[in-house]
PDB file of C-alpha atoms in Angstrom:
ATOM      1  CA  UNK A   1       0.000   0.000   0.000  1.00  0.00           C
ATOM      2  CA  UNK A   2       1.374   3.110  -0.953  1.00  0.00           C
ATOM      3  CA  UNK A   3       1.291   6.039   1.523  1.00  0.00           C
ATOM      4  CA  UNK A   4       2.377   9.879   0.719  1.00  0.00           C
ATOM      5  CA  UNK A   5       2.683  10.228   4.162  1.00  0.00           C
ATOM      6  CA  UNK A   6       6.282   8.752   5.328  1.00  0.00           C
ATOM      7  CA  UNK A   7       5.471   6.908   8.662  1.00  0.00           C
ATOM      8  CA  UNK A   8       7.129   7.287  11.869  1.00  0.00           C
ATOM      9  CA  UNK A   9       8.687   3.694  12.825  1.00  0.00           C
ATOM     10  CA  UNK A  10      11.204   2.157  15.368  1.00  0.00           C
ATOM     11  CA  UNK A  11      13.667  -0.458  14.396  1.00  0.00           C
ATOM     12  CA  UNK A  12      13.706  -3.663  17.115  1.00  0.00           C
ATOM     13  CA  UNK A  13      16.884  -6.028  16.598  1.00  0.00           C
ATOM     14  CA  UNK A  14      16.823  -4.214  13.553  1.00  0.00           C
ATOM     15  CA  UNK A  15      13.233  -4.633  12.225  1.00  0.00           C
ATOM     16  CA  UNK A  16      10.661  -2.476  11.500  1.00  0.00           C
ATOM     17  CA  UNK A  17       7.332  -1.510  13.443  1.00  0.00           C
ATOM     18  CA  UNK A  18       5.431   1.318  12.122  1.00  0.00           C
ATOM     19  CA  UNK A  19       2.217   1.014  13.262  1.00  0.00           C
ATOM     20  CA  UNK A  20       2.850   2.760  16.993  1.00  0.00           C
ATOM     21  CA  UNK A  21      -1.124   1.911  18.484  1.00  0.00           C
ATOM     22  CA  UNK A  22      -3.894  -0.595  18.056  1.00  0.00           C
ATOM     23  CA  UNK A  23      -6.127   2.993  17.024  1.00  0.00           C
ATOM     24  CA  UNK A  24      -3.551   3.600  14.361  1.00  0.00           C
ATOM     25  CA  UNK A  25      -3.732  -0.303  12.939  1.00  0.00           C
ATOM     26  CA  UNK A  26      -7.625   0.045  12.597  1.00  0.00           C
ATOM     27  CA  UNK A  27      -7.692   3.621  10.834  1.00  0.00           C
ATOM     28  CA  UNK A  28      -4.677   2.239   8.418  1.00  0.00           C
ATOM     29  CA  UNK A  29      -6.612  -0.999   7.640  1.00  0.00           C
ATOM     30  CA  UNK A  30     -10.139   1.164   7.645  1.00  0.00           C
ATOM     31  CA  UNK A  31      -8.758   2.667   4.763  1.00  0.00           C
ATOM     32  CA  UNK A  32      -7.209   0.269   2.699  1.00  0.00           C
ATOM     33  CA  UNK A  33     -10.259  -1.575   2.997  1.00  0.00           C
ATOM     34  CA  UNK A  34     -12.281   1.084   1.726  1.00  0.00           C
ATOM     35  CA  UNK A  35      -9.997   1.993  -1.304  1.00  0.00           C
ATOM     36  CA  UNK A  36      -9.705  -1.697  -1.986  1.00  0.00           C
ATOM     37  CA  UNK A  37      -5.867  -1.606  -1.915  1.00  0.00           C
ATOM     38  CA  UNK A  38      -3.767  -4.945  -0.772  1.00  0.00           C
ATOM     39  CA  UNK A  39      -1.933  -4.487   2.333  1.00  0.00           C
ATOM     40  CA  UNK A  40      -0.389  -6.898   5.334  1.00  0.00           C
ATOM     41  CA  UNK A  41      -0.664  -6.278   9.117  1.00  0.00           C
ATOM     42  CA  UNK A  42       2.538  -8.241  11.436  1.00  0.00           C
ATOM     43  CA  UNK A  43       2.794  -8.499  14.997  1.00  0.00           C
ATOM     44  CA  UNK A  44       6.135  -8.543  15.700  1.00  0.00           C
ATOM     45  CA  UNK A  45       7.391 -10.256  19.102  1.00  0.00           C
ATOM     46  CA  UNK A  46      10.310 -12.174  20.556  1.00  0.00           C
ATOM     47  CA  UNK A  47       9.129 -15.069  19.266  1.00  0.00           C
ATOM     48  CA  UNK A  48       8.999 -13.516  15.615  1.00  0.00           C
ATOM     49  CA  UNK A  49      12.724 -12.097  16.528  1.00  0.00           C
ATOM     50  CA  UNK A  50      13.846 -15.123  17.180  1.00  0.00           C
ATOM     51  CA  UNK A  51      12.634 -17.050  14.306  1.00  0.00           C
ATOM     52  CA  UNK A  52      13.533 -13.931  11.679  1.00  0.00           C
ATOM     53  CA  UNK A  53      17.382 -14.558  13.016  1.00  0.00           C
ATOM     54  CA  UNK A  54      16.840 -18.707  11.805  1.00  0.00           C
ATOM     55  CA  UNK A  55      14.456 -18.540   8.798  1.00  0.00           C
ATOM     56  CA  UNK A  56      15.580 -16.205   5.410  1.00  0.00           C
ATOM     57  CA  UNK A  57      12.014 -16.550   3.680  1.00  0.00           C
ATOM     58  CA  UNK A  58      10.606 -15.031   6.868  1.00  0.00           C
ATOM     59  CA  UNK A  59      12.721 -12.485   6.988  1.00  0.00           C
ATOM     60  CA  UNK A  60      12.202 -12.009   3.201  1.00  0.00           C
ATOM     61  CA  UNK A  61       8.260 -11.478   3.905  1.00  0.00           C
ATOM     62  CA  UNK A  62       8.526  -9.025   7.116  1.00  0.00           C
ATOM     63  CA  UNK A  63      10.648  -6.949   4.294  1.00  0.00           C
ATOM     64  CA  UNK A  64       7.809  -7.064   2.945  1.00  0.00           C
ATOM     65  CA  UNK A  65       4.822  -5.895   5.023  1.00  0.00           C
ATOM     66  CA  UNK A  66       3.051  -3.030   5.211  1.00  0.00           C
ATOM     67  CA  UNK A  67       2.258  -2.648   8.677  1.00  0.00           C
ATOM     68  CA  UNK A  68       3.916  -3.785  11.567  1.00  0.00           C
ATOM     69  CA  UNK A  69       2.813  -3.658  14.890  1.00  0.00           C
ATOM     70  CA  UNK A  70       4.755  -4.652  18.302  1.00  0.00           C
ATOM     71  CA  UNK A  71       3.638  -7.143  19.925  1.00  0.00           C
ATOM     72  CA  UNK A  72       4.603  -8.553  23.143  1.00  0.00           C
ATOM     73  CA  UNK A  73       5.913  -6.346  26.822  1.00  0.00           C
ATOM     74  CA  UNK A  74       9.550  -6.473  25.953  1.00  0.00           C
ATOM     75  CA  UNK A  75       9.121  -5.871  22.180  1.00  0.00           C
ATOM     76  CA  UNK A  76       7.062  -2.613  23.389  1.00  0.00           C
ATOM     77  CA  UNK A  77       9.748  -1.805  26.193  1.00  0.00           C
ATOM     78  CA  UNK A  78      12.811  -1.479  23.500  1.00  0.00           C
ATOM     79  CA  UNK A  79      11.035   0.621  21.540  1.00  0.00           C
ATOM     80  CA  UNK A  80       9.704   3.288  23.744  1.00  0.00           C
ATOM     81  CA  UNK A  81      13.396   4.034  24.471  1.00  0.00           C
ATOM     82  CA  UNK A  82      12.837   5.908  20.915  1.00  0.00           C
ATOM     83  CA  UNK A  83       9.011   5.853  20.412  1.00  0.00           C
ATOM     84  CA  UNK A  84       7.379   6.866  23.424  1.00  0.00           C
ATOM     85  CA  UNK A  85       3.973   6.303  21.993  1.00  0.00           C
ATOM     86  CA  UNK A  86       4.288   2.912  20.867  1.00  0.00           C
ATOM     87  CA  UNK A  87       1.617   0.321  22.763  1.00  0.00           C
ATOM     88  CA  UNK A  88       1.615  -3.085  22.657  1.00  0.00           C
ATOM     89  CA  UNK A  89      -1.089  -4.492  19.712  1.00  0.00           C
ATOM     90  CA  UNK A  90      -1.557  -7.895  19.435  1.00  0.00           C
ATOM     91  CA  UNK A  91      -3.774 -10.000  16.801  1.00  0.00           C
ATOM     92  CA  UNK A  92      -6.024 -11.260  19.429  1.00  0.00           C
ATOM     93  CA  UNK A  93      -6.417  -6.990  19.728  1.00  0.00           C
ATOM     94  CA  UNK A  94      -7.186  -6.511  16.532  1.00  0.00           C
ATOM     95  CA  UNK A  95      -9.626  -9.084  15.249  1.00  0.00           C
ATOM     96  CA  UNK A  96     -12.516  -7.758  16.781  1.00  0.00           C
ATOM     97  CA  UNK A  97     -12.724  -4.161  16.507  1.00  0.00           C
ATOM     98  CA  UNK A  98     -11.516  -4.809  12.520  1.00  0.00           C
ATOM     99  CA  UNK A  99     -14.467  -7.148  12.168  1.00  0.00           C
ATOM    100  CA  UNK A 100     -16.718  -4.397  13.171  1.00  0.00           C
ATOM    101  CA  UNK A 101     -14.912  -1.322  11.565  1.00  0.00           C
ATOM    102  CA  UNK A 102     -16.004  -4.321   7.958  1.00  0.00           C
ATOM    103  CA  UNK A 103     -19.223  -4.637   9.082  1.00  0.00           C
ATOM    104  CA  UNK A 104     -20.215  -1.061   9.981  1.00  0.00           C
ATOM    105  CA  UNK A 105     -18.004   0.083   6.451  1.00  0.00           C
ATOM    106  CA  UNK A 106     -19.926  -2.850   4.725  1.00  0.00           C
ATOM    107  CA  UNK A 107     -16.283  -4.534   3.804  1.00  0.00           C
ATOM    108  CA  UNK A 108     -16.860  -8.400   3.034  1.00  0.00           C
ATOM    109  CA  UNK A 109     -14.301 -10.140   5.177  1.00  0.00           C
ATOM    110  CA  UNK A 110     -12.367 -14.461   4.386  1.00  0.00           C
ATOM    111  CA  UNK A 111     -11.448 -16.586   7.728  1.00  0.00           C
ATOM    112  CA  UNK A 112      -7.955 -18.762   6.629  1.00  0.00           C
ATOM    113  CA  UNK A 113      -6.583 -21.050   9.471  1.00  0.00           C
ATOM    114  CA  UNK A 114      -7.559 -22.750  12.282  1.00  0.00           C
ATOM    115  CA  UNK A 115      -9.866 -25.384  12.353  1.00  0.00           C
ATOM    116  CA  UNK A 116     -13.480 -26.094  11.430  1.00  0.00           C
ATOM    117  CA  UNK A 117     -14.502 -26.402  14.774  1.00  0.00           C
ATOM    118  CA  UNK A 118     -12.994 -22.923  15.722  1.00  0.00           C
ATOM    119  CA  UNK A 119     -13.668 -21.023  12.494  1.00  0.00           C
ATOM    120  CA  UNK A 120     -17.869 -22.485  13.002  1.00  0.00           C
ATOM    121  CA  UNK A 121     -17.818 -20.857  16.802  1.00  0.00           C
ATOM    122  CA  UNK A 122     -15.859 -17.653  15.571  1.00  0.00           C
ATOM    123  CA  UNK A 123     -18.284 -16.889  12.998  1.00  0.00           C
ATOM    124  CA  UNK A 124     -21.363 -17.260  15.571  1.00  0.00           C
ATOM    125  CA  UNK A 125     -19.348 -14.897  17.945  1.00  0.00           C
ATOM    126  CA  UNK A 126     -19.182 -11.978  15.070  1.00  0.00           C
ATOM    127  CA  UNK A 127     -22.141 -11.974  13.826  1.00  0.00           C
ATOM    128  CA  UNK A 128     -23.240 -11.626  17.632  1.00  0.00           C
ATOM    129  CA  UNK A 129     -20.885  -8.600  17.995  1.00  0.00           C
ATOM    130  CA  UNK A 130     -22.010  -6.809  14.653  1.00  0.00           C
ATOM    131  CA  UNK A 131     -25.653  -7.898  15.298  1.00  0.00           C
ATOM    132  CA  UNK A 132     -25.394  -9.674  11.485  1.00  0.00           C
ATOM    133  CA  UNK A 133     -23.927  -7.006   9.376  1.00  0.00           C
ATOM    134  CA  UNK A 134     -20.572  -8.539   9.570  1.00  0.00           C
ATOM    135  CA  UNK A 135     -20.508  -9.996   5.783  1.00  0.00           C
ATOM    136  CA  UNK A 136     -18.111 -13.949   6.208  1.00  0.00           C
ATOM    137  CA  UNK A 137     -17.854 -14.523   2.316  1.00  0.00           C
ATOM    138  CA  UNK A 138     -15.663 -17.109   3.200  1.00  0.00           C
ATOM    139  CA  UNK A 139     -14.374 -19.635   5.942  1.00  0.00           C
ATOM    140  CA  UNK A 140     -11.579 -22.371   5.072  1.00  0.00           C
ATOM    141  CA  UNK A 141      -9.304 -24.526   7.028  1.00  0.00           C
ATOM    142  CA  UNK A 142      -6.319 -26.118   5.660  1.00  0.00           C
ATOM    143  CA  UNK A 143      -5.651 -29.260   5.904  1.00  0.00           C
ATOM    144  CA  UNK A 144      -2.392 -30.181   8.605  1.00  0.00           C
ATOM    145  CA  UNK A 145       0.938 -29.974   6.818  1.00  0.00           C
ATOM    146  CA  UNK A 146      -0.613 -26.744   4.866  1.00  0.00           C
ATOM    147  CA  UNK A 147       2.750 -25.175   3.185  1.00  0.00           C
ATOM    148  CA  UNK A 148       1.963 -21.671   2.321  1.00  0.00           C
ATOM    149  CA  UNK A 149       4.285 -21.666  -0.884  1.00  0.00           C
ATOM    150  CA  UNK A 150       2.237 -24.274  -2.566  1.00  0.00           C
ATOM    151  CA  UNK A 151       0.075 -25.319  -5.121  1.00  0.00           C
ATOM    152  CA  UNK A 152      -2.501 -25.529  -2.981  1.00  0.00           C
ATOM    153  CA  UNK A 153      -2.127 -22.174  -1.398  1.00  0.00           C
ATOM    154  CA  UNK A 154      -2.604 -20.548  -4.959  1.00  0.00           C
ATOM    155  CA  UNK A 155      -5.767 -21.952  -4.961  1.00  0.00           C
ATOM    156  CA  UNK A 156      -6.784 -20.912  -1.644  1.00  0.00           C
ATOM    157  CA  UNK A 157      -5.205 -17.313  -2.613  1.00  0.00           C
ATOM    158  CA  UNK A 158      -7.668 -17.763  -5.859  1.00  0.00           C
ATOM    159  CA  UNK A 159     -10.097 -18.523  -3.670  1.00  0.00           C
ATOM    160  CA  UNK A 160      -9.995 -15.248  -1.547  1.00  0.00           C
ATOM    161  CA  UNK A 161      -9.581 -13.733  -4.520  1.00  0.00           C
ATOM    162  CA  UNK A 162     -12.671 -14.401  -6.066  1.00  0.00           C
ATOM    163  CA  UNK A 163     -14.703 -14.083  -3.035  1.00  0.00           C
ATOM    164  CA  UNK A 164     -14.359 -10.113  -3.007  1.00  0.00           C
ATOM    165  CA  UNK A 165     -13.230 -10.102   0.281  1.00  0.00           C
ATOM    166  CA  UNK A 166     -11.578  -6.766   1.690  1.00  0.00           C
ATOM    167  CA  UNK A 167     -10.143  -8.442   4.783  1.00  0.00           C
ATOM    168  CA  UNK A 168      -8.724 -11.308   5.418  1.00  0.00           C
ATOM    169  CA  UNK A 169      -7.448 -13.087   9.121  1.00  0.00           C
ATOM    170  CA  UNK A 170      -5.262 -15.399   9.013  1.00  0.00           C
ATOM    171  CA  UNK A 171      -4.776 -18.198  11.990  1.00  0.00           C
ATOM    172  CA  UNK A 172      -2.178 -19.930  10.495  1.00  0.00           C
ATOM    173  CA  UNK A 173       0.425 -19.088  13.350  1.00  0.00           C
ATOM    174  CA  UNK A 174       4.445 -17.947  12.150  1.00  0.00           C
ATOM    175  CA  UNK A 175       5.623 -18.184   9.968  1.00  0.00           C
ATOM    176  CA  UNK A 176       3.245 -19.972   7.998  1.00  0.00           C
ATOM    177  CA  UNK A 177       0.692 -16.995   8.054  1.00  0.00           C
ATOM    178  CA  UNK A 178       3.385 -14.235   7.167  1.00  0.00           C
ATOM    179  CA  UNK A 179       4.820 -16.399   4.404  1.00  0.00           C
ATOM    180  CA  UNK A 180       1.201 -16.685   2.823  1.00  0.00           C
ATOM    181  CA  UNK A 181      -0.043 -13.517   3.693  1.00  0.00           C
ATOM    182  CA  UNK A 182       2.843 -11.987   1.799  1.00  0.00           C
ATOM    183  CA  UNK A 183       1.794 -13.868  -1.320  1.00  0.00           C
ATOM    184  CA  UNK A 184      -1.770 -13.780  -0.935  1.00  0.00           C
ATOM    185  CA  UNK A 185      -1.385  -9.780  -1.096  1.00  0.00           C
ATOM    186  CA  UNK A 186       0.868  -9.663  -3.685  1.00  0.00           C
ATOM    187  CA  UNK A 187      -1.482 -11.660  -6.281  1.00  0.00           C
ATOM    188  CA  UNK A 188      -3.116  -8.666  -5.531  1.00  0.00           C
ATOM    189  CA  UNK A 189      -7.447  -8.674  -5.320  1.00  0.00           C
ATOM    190  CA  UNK A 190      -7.782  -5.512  -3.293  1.00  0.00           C
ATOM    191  CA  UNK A 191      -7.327  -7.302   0.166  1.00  0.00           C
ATOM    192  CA  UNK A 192      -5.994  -6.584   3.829  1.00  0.00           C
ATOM    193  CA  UNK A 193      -4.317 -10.052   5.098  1.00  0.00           C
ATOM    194  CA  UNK A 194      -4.153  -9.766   8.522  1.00  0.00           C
ATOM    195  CA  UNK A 195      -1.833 -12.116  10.600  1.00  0.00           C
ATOM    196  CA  UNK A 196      -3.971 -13.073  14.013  1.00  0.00           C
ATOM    197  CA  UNK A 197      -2.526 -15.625  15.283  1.00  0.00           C
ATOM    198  CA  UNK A 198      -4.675 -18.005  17.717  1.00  0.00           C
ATOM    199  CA  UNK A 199      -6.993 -14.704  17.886  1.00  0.00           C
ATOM    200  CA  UNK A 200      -9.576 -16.622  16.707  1.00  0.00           C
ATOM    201  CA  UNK A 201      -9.105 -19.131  19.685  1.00  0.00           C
ATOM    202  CA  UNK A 202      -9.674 -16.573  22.130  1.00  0.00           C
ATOM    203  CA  UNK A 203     -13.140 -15.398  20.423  1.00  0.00           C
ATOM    204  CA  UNK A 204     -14.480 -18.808  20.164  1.00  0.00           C
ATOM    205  CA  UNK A 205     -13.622 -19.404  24.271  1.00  0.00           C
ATOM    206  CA  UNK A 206     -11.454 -22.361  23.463  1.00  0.00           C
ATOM    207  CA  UNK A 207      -8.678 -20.900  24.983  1.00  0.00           C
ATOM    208  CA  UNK A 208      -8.372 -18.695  27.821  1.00  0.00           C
ATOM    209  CA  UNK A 209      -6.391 -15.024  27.220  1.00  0.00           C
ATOM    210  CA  UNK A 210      -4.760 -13.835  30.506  1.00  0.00           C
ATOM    211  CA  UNK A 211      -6.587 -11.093  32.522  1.00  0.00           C
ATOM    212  CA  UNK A 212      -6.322  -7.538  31.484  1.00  0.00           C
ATOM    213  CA  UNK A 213      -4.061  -6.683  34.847  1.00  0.00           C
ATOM    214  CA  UNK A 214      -1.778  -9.626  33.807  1.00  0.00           C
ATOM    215  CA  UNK A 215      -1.645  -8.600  30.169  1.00  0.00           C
ATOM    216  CA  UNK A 216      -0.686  -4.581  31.828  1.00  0.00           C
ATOM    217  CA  UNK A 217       1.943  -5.908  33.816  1.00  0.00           C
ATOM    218  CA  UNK A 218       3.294  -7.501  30.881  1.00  0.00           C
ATOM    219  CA  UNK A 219       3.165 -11.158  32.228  1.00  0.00           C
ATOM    220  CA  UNK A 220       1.049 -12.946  29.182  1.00  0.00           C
ATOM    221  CA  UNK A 221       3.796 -14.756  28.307  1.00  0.00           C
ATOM    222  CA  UNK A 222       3.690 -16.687  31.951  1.00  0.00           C
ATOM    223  CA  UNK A 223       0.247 -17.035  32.009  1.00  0.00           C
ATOM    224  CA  UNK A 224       0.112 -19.062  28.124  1.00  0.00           C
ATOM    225  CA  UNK A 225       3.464 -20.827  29.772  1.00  0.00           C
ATOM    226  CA  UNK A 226       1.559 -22.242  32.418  1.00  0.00           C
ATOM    227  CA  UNK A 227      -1.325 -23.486  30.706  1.00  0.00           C
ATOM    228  CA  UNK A 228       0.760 -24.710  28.155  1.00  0.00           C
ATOM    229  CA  UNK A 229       4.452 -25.568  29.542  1.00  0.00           C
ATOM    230  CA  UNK A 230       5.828 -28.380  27.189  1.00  0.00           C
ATOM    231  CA  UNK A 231       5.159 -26.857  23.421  1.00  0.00           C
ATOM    232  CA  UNK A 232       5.546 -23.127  25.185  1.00  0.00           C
ATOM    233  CA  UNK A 233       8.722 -23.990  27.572  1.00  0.00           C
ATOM    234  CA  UNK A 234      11.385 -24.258  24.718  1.00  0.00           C
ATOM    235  CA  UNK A 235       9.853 -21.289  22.653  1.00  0.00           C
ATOM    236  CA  UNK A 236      10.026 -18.942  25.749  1.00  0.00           C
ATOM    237  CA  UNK A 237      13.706 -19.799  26.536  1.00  0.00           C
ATOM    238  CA  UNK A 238      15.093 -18.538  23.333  1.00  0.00           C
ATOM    239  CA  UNK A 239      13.079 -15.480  23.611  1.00  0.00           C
ATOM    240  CA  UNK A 240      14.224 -15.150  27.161  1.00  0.00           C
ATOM    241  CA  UNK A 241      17.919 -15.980  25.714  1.00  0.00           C
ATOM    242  CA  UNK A 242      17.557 -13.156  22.609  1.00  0.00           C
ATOM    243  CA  UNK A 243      15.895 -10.441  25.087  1.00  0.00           C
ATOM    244  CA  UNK A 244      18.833 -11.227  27.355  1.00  0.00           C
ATOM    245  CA  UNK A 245      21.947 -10.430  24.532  1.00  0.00           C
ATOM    246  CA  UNK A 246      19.729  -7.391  23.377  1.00  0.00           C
ATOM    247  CA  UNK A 247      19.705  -5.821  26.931  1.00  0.00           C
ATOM    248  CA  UNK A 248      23.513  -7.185  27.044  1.00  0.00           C
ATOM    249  CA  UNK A 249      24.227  -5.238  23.742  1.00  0.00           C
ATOM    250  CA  UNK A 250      22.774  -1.818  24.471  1.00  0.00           C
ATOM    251  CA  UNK A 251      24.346  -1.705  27.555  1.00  0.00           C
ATOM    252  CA  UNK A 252      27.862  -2.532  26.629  1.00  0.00           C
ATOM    253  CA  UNK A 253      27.531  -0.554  23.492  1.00  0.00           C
ATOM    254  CA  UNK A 254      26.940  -2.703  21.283  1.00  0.00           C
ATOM    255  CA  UNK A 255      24.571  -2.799  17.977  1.00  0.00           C
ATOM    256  CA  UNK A 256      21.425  -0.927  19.848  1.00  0.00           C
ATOM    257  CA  UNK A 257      18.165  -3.071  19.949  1.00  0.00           C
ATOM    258  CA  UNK A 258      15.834  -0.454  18.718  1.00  0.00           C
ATOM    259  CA  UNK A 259      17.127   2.338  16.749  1.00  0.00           C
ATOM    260  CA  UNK A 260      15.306   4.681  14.719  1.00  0.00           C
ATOM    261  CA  UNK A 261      15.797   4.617  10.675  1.00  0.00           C
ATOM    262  CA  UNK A 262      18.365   6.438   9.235  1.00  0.00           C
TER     263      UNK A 262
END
C-alpha cells in the first residue's frame, strides 16, 4: 500500500514496526479496505525475533509488510526508548474491533486457518458482535501440513480472490501466516491479510487469554506458559535468551536493539 505520508517507525533487533497503536492499525486498515488496496498487518514479538534470526524466507516477507505492529511487553519496552507512543497491539487486539470497523463500512471479510470447529464458533461470535452485518464470504481450514508456498495455497489465494473479500485473518500461526499472507497480497485482489494468530481461539472461548491486569503488567507470556508448559517452555527460553543479549548489547555498546531509521 502506498502512503504519501512517510510513517514514523522504530527499528527492534533491527526490524521495522510502524504502526505505533492498536487505534492507528484500525484507521490504516479502515482505509485500505475502503480503497480496496492490498496491504499486510505483522505483529512482531520475541518469538517472531527469534525465528527472523533462523528462517531467510521469513525475513524475506517481514521486508515485505506493510504494517507492523509490536507485539509482546519487551518488544514494546525497547522501543519506547525511541518511540514513546508505541503500545503493545496484538492479533487477538485486533480481530474484533476490525471485524466491526467491515461490518459497519460494509467490507466483506475471508477466515484462513484454524480449524473447522474454531472457524464455526468464531463466525457465531461476530455476527453476535455486529448484530449480522458482519458480511463472512468465506471460511476455510487447511488441511495439517498446509505449506503456504504451494500449489494448494494458490488456490486458496484464488479462492480469496474471487470471493471479493476486503479483509482477510489469518490463523495460520508464524511463519506460515506471514509467508502466505505476503503472497496472498501480492497476487493482488484488493485485500488486507491480517496475521492473528490463535486470535480466533480466544473469540471462540477455546482458549483462555490472561486477565487484562496480567496482560498490563506484561506477564502474558507466563500465564500461556503455564497453561501450556511443554510446546511453550522451549519457545520462551530462546526469547528469554535473545531479550537477554539485546539488553547485554545496548548496555555494553553494542549494535542498539531499537534504533530509529536512518
Amino acid at each position: 500500500m502506498e502512503n504519501a505520508q512517510r510513517m514514523d517507525e522504530v527499528r527492534i533487533d533491527g526490524w521495522r514496526v510502524n504502526v505505533p497503536t492498536q487505534a492507528a492499525a484500525i484507521g490504516l486498515v479502515s482505509e485500505a479496505m475502503q480503497k480496496a488496496q492490498n496491504s499486510t498487518v505483522f505483529t512482531l514479538n520475541l518469538d517472531h525475533l527469534v525465528k527472523l534470526r533462523e528462517d531467510a524466507k521469513f525475513r524475506e516477507a517481514y521486508r515485505q509488510a506493510t504494517f507492523v505492529t509490536a507485539d509482546g511487553a519487551p518488544v514494546v519496552r525497547i522501543g519506547r526508548r525511541t518511540w514513546p507512543e508505541l503500545e503493545r497491539t496484538t492479533g487477538a487486539d485486533l480481530m474484533l474491533p476490525l471485524s466491526v470497523a467491515a461490518a459497519e463500512a460494509g467490507q466483506p471479510v475471508f477466515l484462513f486457518g484454524s480449524s473447522d470447529e474454531v472457524l464455526a464458533r468464531t463466525r457465531q461470535v461476530l455476527a453476535e458482535a455486529t448484530g449480522g452485518k458482519l458480511n463472512i464470504v468465506g471460511a476455510v481450514s487447511p488441511p495439517r501440513g498446509f505449506d503456504p508456498e504451494g500449489e494448494l495455497a494458490d488456490q486458496y489465494i484464488d479462492d480469496i480472490r474471487r470471493s471479493g473479500a476486503r479483509l482477510c485473518f489469518v490463523l495460520l500461526g508464524a511463519p506460515k501466516q506471514e509467508l502466505f499472507s505476503v503472497r496472498a497480497a501480492r497476487a493482488g485482489g484488493g485485500c488486507s491479510f491480517i496475521c492473528v494468530g490463535a486470535a480466533a481461539d480466544f473469540l471462540a472461548g477455546l482458549a483462555v487469554r490472561a486477565p487484562e491486569f496480567v496482560q498490563r503488567l506484561g506477564l502474558e507470556w507466563f500465564w500461556r506458559l503455564a497453561q501450556e508448559p511443554r510446546r511453550l517452555g522451549p519457545r520462551y527460553a530462546k526469547c528469554a535468551l535473545l531479550l537477554a543479549r539485546l539488553e547485554v548489547g545496548r548496555l555494553t555498546g553494542g549494535r542498539a536493539a531499537a534504533q530509529t531509521p536512518g
